[in-house]
C-alpha positions as a LaTeX table, in Angstrom:
\begin{tabular}{lrrr}
\hline
Residue & $x$ (\AA) & $y$ (\AA) & $z$ (\AA) \\
\hline
Met1 & 3.07 & 47.27 & $-44.24$ \\
Ala2 & 4.57 & 49.29 & $-41.06$ \\
Leu3 & 6.28 & 51.82 & $-42.53$ \\
Ala4 & 10.19 & 51.79 & $-42.92$ \\
Ala5 & 12.19 & 54.76 & $-41.75$ \\
Val6 & 13.72 & 57.26 & $-44.03$ \\
Ala7 & 16.21 & 60.52 & $-44.29$ \\
Val8 & 16.44 & 61.80 & $-40.73$ \\
Gly9 & 14.51 & 65.86 & $-41.34$ \\
Ala10 & 11.97 & 63.69 & $-43.66$ \\
Leu11 & 8.35 & 62.78 & $-43.18$ \\
Thr12 & 8.68 & 59.78 & $-42.37$ \\
Ala13 & 12.23 & 59.77 & $-39.92$ \\
Gly14 & 10.92 & 58.09 & $-36.33$ \\
Leu15 & 8.70 & 55.56 & $-38.09$ \\
Ala16 & 10.71 & 52.55 & $-37.90$ \\
Ala17 & 11.03 & 53.49 & $-34.38$ \\
Cys18 & 7.60 & 52.68 & $-33.57$ \\
Gly19 & 7.03 & 50.12 & $-30.66$ \\
Gly20 & 8.93 & 46.58 & $-30.61$ \\
Asp21 & 10.92 & 45.10 & $-28.13$ \\
Ser22 & 14.73 & 46.19 & $-26.87$ \\
Leu23 & 17.38 & 43.74 & $-27.65$ \\
Glu24 & 17.88 & 42.50 & $-24.57$ \\
Gly25 & 16.82 & 38.78 & $-24.43$ \\
Lys26 & 14.63 & 38.62 & $-27.48$ \\
Asp27 & 15.71 & 36.20 & $-29.86$ \\
Asp28 & 13.28 & 35.44 & $-32.42$ \\
Ser29 & 14.88 & 32.86 & $-34.22$ \\
Gly30 & 16.51 & 30.17 & $-33.69$ \\
Ser31 & 19.61 & 29.05 & $-37.04$ \\
Ser32 & 18.84 & 26.05 & $-38.61$ \\
Gly33 & 22.42 & 25.51 & $-39.86$ \\
Gly34 & 25.17 & 23.47 & $-38.94$ \\
Gly35 & 27.27 & 27.15 & $-37.70$ \\
Lys36 & 30.14 & 25.49 & $-38.30$ \\
Lys37 & 31.71 & 29.32 & $-39.17$ \\
Gly38 & 30.22 & 31.23 & $-36.06$ \\
Lys39 & 27.39 & 32.72 & $-35.19$ \\
Val40 & 25.90 & 36.40 & $-36.69$ \\
Val41 & 23.70 & 38.40 & $-34.86$ \\
Ile42 & 21.33 & 40.11 & $-36.88$ \\
Gly43 & 18.97 & 43.57 & $-35.66$ \\
Ala44 & 15.87 & 44.10 & $-36.85$ \\
Ala45 & 13.34 & 46.61 & $-35.95$ \\
Ser46 & 9.76 & 45.36 & $-34.39$ \\
Phe47 & 8.15 & 46.67 & $-38.85$ \\
Thr48 & 7.08 & 44.06 & $-41.37$ \\
Glu49 & 9.72 & 45.04 & $-43.45$ \\
Ala50 & 12.21 & 45.23 & $-40.94$ \\
Lys51 & 10.92 & 41.86 & $-39.62$ \\
Val52 & 10.93 & 40.16 & $-43.27$ \\
Met53 & 14.93 & 41.49 & $-44.50$ \\
Gly54 & 15.49 & 40.42 & $-41.34$ \\
Glu55 & 14.67 & 37.04 & $-41.79$ \\
Leu56 & 16.00 & 37.21 & $-45.15$ \\
Tyr57 & 19.66 & 37.87 & $-43.51$ \\
Arg58 & 19.69 & 35.47 & $-40.94$ \\
Gln59 & 18.29 & 32.38 & $-43.85$ \\
Ile60 & 21.06 & 33.54 & $-46.33$ \\
Leu61 & 23.62 & 33.41 & $-43.58$ \\
Asp62 & 22.46 & 30.22 & $-42.11$ \\
Asp63 & 22.41 & 28.33 & $-45.41$ \\
Ala64 & 26.03 & 28.97 & $-45.59$ \\
Gly65 & 27.08 & 27.59 & $-42.70$ \\
Tyr66 & 26.24 & 30.12 & $-39.80$ \\
Asp67 & 25.07 & 30.07 & $-36.96$ \\
Ala68 & 22.75 & 32.96 & $-37.35$ \\
Ser69 & 20.24 & 34.27 & $-35.11$ \\
Val70 & 17.57 & 37.46 & $-35.29$ \\
Lys71 & 16.71 & 39.68 & $-32.17$ \\
Thr72 & 14.13 & 42.52 & $-32.52$ \\
Val73 & 14.89 & 45.87 & $-31.64$ \\
Ala74 & 12.90 & 48.49 & $-30.14$ \\
Asn75 & 14.83 & 51.63 & $-32.81$ \\
Arg76 & 18.00 & 53.01 & $-34.52$ \\
Glu77 & 18.59 & 54.73 & $-31.28$ \\
Ile78 & 18.88 & 51.02 & $-29.82$ \\
Tyr79 & 21.04 & 48.93 & $-31.77$ \\
Glu80 & 22.89 & 51.09 & $-33.61$ \\
Pro81 & 25.39 & 51.65 & $-30.14$ \\
Gln82 & 24.26 & 47.86 & $-30.01$ \\
Leu83 & 25.54 & 47.82 & $-33.37$ \\
Val84 & 28.81 & 49.48 & $-32.62$ \\
Lys85 & 29.59 & 47.48 & $-29.47$ \\
Gly86 & 29.39 & 44.25 & $-31.58$ \\
Ala87 & 26.27 & 42.91 & $-29.03$ \\
Ile88 & 24.94 & 42.43 & $-32.95$ \\
Asp89 & 27.39 & 41.73 & $-36.05$ \\
Val90 & 24.35 & 42.97 & $-38.96$ \\
Val91 & 21.40 & 45.31 & $-39.89$ \\
Pro92 & 19.94 & 46.15 & $-42.00$ \\
Glu93 & 20.01 & 49.63 & $-42.68$ \\
Tyr94 & 18.26 & 52.42 & $-44.64$ \\
Ala95 & 21.53 & 54.44 & $-46.64$ \\
Ala96 & 20.43 & 58.13 & $-45.80$ \\
Thr97 & 18.46 & 57.46 & $-42.69$ \\
Leu98 & 21.95 & 56.27 & $-41.34$ \\
Ala99 & 23.97 & 58.89 & $-42.70$ \\
Glu100 & 21.57 & 61.33 & $-41.65$ \\
Phe101 & 21.68 & 59.33 & $-38.17$ \\
Leu102 & 25.30 & 59.36 & $-38.15$ \\
Asn103 & 25.68 & 62.96 & $-39.01$ \\
Val104 & 23.63 & 64.40 & $-36.45$ \\
Lys105 & 25.39 & 61.74 & $-33.99$ \\
Lys106 & 28.96 & 63.52 & $-34.24$ \\
Asn107 & 28.23 & 66.76 & $-35.69$ \\
Gly108 & 24.63 & 68.24 & $-33.81$ \\
Lys109 & 20.93 & 68.22 & $-35.01$ \\
Asp110 & 22.03 & 71.42 & $-37.19$ \\
Ala111 & 25.09 & 69.19 & $-39.18$ \\
Lys112 & 24.25 & 70.52 & $-43.05$ \\
Ala113 & 22.55 & 67.24 & $-44.57$ \\
Val114 & 24.88 & 64.76 & $-46.04$ \\
Ala115 & 22.58 & 62.16 & $-47.61$ \\
Ser116 & 21.26 & 63.31 & $-51.30$ \\
Ser117 & 18.88 & 61.70 & $-53.85$ \\
Asp118 & 22.49 & 60.37 & $-55.10$ \\
Val119 & 22.78 & 56.50 & $-53.45$ \\
Asp120 & 27.31 & 56.55 & $-54.29$ \\
Ala121 & 27.32 & 59.90 & $-52.98$ \\
Thr122 & 24.60 & 58.97 & $-49.98$ \\
Val123 & 26.27 & 55.87 & $-49.30$ \\
Thr124 & 29.86 & 57.86 & $-49.72$ \\
Ala125 & 29.33 & 59.96 & $-46.78$ \\
Leu126 & 27.69 & 57.22 & $-44.45$ \\
Arg127 & 30.78 & 55.27 & $-44.86$ \\
Gly128 & 32.67 & 57.67 & $-43.62$ \\
Leu129 & 30.80 & 58.02 & $-41.13$ \\
Ala130 & 30.34 & 54.95 & $-40.10$ \\
Glu131 & 33.92 & 53.55 & $-39.65$ \\
Pro132 & 34.98 & 55.46 & $-37.64$ \\
Glu133 & 32.69 & 53.85 & $-34.94$ \\
Gly134 & 33.88 & 50.20 & $-36.04$ \\
Leu135 & 30.72 & 49.97 & $-38.46$ \\
Lys136 & 31.70 & 48.67 & $-42.00$ \\
Val137 & 28.87 & 49.79 & $-44.39$ \\
Leu138 & 28.62 & 47.12 & $-47.53$ \\
Asp139 & 26.82 & 47.22 & $-51.55$ \\
Ala140 & 23.69 & 49.53 & $-51.95$ \\
Gly141 & 20.89 & 47.73 & $-53.50$ \\
Gly142 & 18.69 & 48.67 & $-55.74$ \\
Ala143 & 15.63 & 48.16 & $-53.38$ \\
Val144 & 14.71 & 51.16 & $-51.66$ \\
Asp145 & 12.26 & 52.42 & $-49.06$ \\
Gln146 & 11.83 & 56.50 & $-49.02$ \\
Asn147 & 8.73 & 58.43 & $-49.42$ \\
Ala148 & 6.72 & 58.88 & $-52.92$ \\
Phe149 & 3.48 & 60.51 & $-53.09$ \\
Ala150 & 0.12 & 58.61 & $-54.51$ \\
Val151 & $-3.34$ & 59.79 & $-56.43$ \\
Ser152 & $-6.08$ & 57.79 & $-56.98$ \\
Glu153 & $-6.06$ & 55.49 & $-59.86$ \\
Ser154 & $-8.79$ & 57.65 & $-61.31$ \\
Phe155 & $-7.12$ & 61.45 & $-60.71$ \\
Ala156 & $-3.42$ & 59.81 & $-62.52$ \\
Lys157 & $-6.51$ & 58.44 & $-65.57$ \\
Lys158 & $-8.53$ & 61.63 & $-66.20$ \\
His159 & $-4.55$ & 64.21 & $-65.79$ \\
Gly160 & $-2.32$ & 61.67 & $-67.56$ \\
Leu161 & $-0.14$ & 61.49 & $-64.13$ \\
Lys162 & 2.58 & 59.00 & $-64.19$ \\
Thr163 & 5.05 & 61.69 & $-62.38$ \\
Leu164 & 4.82 & 64.56 & $-60.32$ \\
Ser165 & 6.74 & 66.65 & $-62.71$ \\
Asp166 & 2.80 & 65.77 & $-64.51$ \\
Leu167 & 1.22 & 66.45 & $-61.25$ \\
Gly168 & 2.49 & 69.78 & $-62.04$ \\
Lys169 & 1.99 & 70.69 & $-64.33$ \\
Ser170 & $-1.35$ & 69.82 & $-65.12$ \\
Gly171 & $-1.95$ & 72.71 & $-63.08$ \\
Gln172 & $-3.93$ & 70.42 & $-60.38$ \\
Lys173 & $-4.99$ & 72.06 & $-57.49$ \\
Val174 & $-4.10$ & 69.76 & $-54.69$ \\
Lys175 & $-4.92$ & 68.98 & $-51.00$ \\
Val176 & $-2.27$ & 66.43 & $-49.25$ \\
Ala177 & $-3.15$ & 64.00 & $-46.80$ \\
Ala178 & 0.30 & 63.85 & $-44.52$ \\
Gly179 & 1.69 & 64.43 & $-41.11$ \\
Asp180 & 1.06 & 68.14 & $-40.02$ \\
Glu181 & 4.58 & 68.81 & $-40.83$ \\
Cys182 & 4.34 & 68.44 & $-44.34$ \\
Glu183 & 4.00 & 71.88 & $-44.56$ \\
Thr184 & 7.78 & 72.95 & $-43.71$ \\
Arg185 & 9.71 & 69.86 & $-44.32$ \\
Pro186 & 11.38 & 69.96 & $-47.41$ \\
Phe187 & 10.60 & 66.64 & $-48.54$ \\
Cys188 & 6.98 & 67.76 & $-47.88$ \\
Ala189 & 5.27 & 70.28 & $-49.76$ \\
Pro190 & 7.88 & 72.66 & $-49.84$ \\
Gly191 & 9.45 & 70.44 & $-52.47$ \\
Leu192 & 6.91 & 69.58 & $-53.96$ \\
Lys193 & 5.88 & 73.51 & $-54.58$ \\
Lys194 & 9.65 & 74.47 & $-55.98$ \\
Lys195 & 10.60 & 71.60 & $-57.79$ \\
Tyr196 & 7.39 & 70.23 & $-59.43$ \\
Gly197 & 5.56 & 73.29 & $-59.03$ \\
Ile198 & 2.27 & 71.46 & $-57.82$ \\
Asp199 & $-0.56$ & 73.51 & $-56.78$ \\
Val200 & $-0.57$ & 72.23 & $-52.57$ \\
Thr201 & $-3.70$ & 74.44 & $-51.36$ \\
Gly202 & $-3.08$ & 72.73 & $-48.31$ \\
Ile203 & $-2.09$ & 69.45 & $-45.76$ \\
Asp204 & $-5.10$ & 67.21 & $-44.03$ \\
Pro205 & $-3.29$ & 66.02 & $-40.99$ \\
Lys206 & $-4.18$ & 62.72 & $-41.45$ \\
Gly207 & $-0.13$ & 61.18 & $-40.97$ \\
Val208 & 1.86 & 58.97 & $-43.37$ \\
Gly209 & 1.05 & 56.28 & $-44.94$ \\
Thr210 & $-2.24$ & 56.31 & $-42.19$ \\
Thr211 & $-5.62$ & 54.08 & $-43.49$ \\
Gln212 & $-7.15$ & 57.42 & $-42.80$ \\
Ala213 & $-4.99$ & 59.33 & $-45.10$ \\
Lys214 & $-4.79$ & 57.19 & $-48.22$ \\
Gln215 & $-8.90$ & 56.72 & $-47.09$ \\
Ala216 & $-9.16$ & 60.38 & $-48.06$ \\
Val217 & $-7.91$ & 60.32 & $-51.82$ \\
Lys218 & $-9.85$ & 56.94 & $-52.49$ \\
Asn219 & $-12.38$ & 58.96 & $-51.33$ \\
Gly220 & $-11.60$ & 63.03 & $-53.04$ \\
Glu221 & $-11.30$ & 64.90 & $-50.33$ \\
Asp222 & $-7.76$ & 64.82 & $-50.72$ \\
Gln223 & $-5.67$ & 64.57 & $-54.07$ \\
Leu224 & $-2.18$ & 63.28 & $-52.79$ \\
Val225 & $-0.95$ & 61.31 & $-49.94$ \\
Leu226 & 2.42 & 60.39 & $-47.93$ \\
Thr227 & 3.57 & 57.70 & $-48.16$ \\
Thr228 & 6.38 & 54.92 & $-48.68$ \\
Thr229 & 7.82 & 53.13 & $-51.90$ \\
Thr230 & 7.42 & 49.76 & $-50.51$ \\
Asp231 & 3.77 & 50.13 & $-49.25$ \\
Ala232 & 2.21 & 47.29 & $-49.67$ \\
Thr233 & $-2.02$ & 48.62 & $-49.29$ \\
Leu234 & $-1.91$ & 50.82 & $-52.23$ \\
Lys235 & $-3.95$ & 48.97 & $-54.82$ \\
Asn236 & $-6.87$ & 47.86 & $-52.20$ \\
Phe237 & $-7.14$ & 51.77 & $-51.84$ \\
Gly238 & $-7.23$ & 52.00 & $-56.14$ \\
Leu239 & $-4.18$ & 54.13 & $-55.54$ \\
Val240 & $-0.94$ & 54.58 & $-57.49$ \\
Leu241 & 2.53 & 56.19 & $-56.76$ \\
Leu242 & 3.50 & 59.46 & $-58.73$ \\
Glu243 & 7.70 & 59.03 & $-59.85$ \\
Asp244 & 9.69 & 60.81 & $-58.00$ \\
Asp245 & 11.41 & 61.93 & $-61.89$ \\
Lys246 & 13.84 & 65.38 & $-60.80$ \\
Lys247 & 14.30 & 62.72 & $-57.24$ \\
Leu248 & 13.90 & 64.64 & $-54.66$ \\
Gln249 & 13.56 & 62.12 & $-51.84$ \\
Asn250 & 17.31 & 61.30 & $-50.97$ \\
Ala251 & 18.58 & 57.46 & $-51.09$ \\
Asp252 & 16.72 & 55.43 & $-49.15$ \\
Asn253 & 18.55 & 52.15 & $-50.59$ \\
Ile254 & 18.58 & 48.83 & $-48.30$ \\
Ile255 & 22.00 & 48.35 & $-47.20$ \\
Pro256 & 24.24 & 45.77 & $-45.08$ \\
Val257 & 25.51 & 46.90 & $-41.77$ \\
Val258 & 27.90 & 44.83 & $-40.34$ \\
Asn259 & 30.36 & 45.28 & $-36.92$ \\
Ala260 & 33.70 & 45.71 & $-38.78$ \\
Lys261 & 35.50 & 43.53 & $-36.38$ \\
Asp262 & 33.05 & 40.48 & $-35.97$ \\
Ala263 & 31.07 & 40.18 & $-39.09$ \\
Gly264 & 33.67 & 42.13 & $-41.38$ \\
Asp265 & 35.63 & 38.95 & $-43.22$ \\
Lys266 & 34.06 & 39.39 & $-46.92$ \\
Glu267 & 32.52 & 35.63 & $-47.24$ \\
Ile268 & 29.56 & 37.78 & $-45.48$ \\
Ser269 & 30.19 & 40.90 & $-46.91$ \\
Asp270 & 29.40 & 38.32 & $-50.07$ \\
Val271 & 26.75 & 35.80 & $-49.11$ \\
Leu272 & 24.58 & 39.62 & $-47.82$ \\
Gly273 & 25.52 & 41.38 & $-51.11$ \\
Lys274 & 24.38 & 38.14 & $-53.74$ \\
Leu275 & 20.41 & 38.67 & $-51.66$ \\
Thr276 & 21.57 & 42.73 & $-51.63$ \\
Lys277 & 21.72 & 42.09 & $-55.65$ \\
Thr278 & 18.80 & 40.12 & $-56.14$ \\
Leu279 & 16.39 & 42.18 & $-53.88$ \\
Thr280 & 14.20 & 45.10 & $-55.47$ \\
Thr281 & 11.82 & 47.47 & $-54.27$ \\
Asp282 & 9.34 & 45.53 & $-56.39$ \\
Asp283 & 10.29 & 42.26 & $-53.85$ \\
Leu284 & 9.97 & 44.26 & $-51.64$ \\
Val285 & 6.36 & 45.70 & $-51.62$ \\
Glu286 & 5.25 & 41.42 & $-52.43$ \\
Leu287 & 7.06 & 40.35 & $-49.59$ \\
Asn288 & 5.59 & 42.97 & $-47.25$ \\
Arg289 & 1.64 & 42.50 & $-48.55$ \\
Lys290 & 2.06 & 38.62 & $-48.20$ \\
Val291 & 2.82 & 39.66 & $-44.21$ \\
Asp292 & 0.29 & 42.19 & $-43.71$ \\
Ala293 & $-2.42$ & 41.40 & $-46.24$ \\
Glu294 & $-2.06$ & 37.18 & $-46.64$ \\
Arg295 & $-0.91$ & 37.17 & $-42.52$ \\
Gln296 & 1.89 & 35.00 & $-43.59$ \\
Lys297 & 4.99 & 34.37 & $-41.65$ \\
Glu298 & 8.04 & 36.45 & $-42.18$ \\
Ala299 & 10.47 & 33.64 & $-42.04$ \\
Asp300 & 8.05 & 31.63 & $-44.50$ \\
Val301 & 8.22 & 35.06 & $-46.86$ \\
Ala302 & 12.00 & 34.69 & $-46.93$ \\
Lys303 & 12.09 & 30.87 & $-47.61$ \\
Asp304 & 9.87 & 31.27 & $-50.61$ \\
Tyr305 & 11.76 & 34.45 & $-51.66$ \\
Leu306 & 15.15 & 32.68 & $-51.06$ \\
Ala307 & 15.00 & 29.85 & $-53.19$ \\
Ser308 & 12.46 & 31.27 & $-55.70$ \\
Lys309 & 15.99 & 32.90 & $-56.57$ \\
Gly310 & 18.02 & 29.67 & $-56.17$ \\
Leu311 & 19.96 & 31.74 & $-52.85$ \\
Ile312 & 20.05 & 29.04 & $-49.81$ \\
Gly313 & 18.67 & 25.86 & $-51.02$ \\
Lys314 & 14.95 & 24.23 & $-51.19$ \\
\hline
\end{tabular}
């Protein structure tokens, strides 16, 4: 999968900004519904997970009677102003990431962080920053895409590891495959040392969740890799996530954000809320896997998922 962005300041920040066309002129999917309730334009960044989420939003709104379409956007710097202006109406977002994006926008790059591992507190902070922008933040769901750390299945079995706390208690020396900024960022090496007591001996700068990084852990060159909770390729490398049991990472729960004037009515909130309440992190991993590993189309996997959950008519 293409990794989703997580909190600003975290190591995967900016990955959602990879690639993609600008908002203008890229209409990726039309509507099959009657559209009697009006047009709704969904913005989706150009990586697998965002495209899948865009299709889920489009199809469930389409089924509810809206004329829904998806437009690909390059990154948050482009689509957030367009959402404010009403050029797009809805965006699938990440709670902590957007909270810090708006925090920096309002208060500057040295602003005190408002996001945390507490999803309720993070969403409250996000709403306080979003409302003056004319944005309405809907409820967060259980699906989360945030920084995560994985080890090889054999390493986990040998040392009895299920959590990051287990790794700290094991006393094992750990080299982390990640971006080179891992050495100084609080969500990576410093946090692993301080919060979990993990003996981090060095950083192997192979990138965040890259094939090379995961291969290095599979081969035993490194012991830990930084990736995300919705990485659909871990099994291919014989890797397993260790639970962030002391909540080092921020709450990057997936959350719908809408233009309050154009798409802030209760019905749109209710329609999207049904999906938000249903979608889990495991569901998202599987949807990503079907697109990236099986080469299925985002529209097809979204349709199958929504129909299987009874969220749209078959």
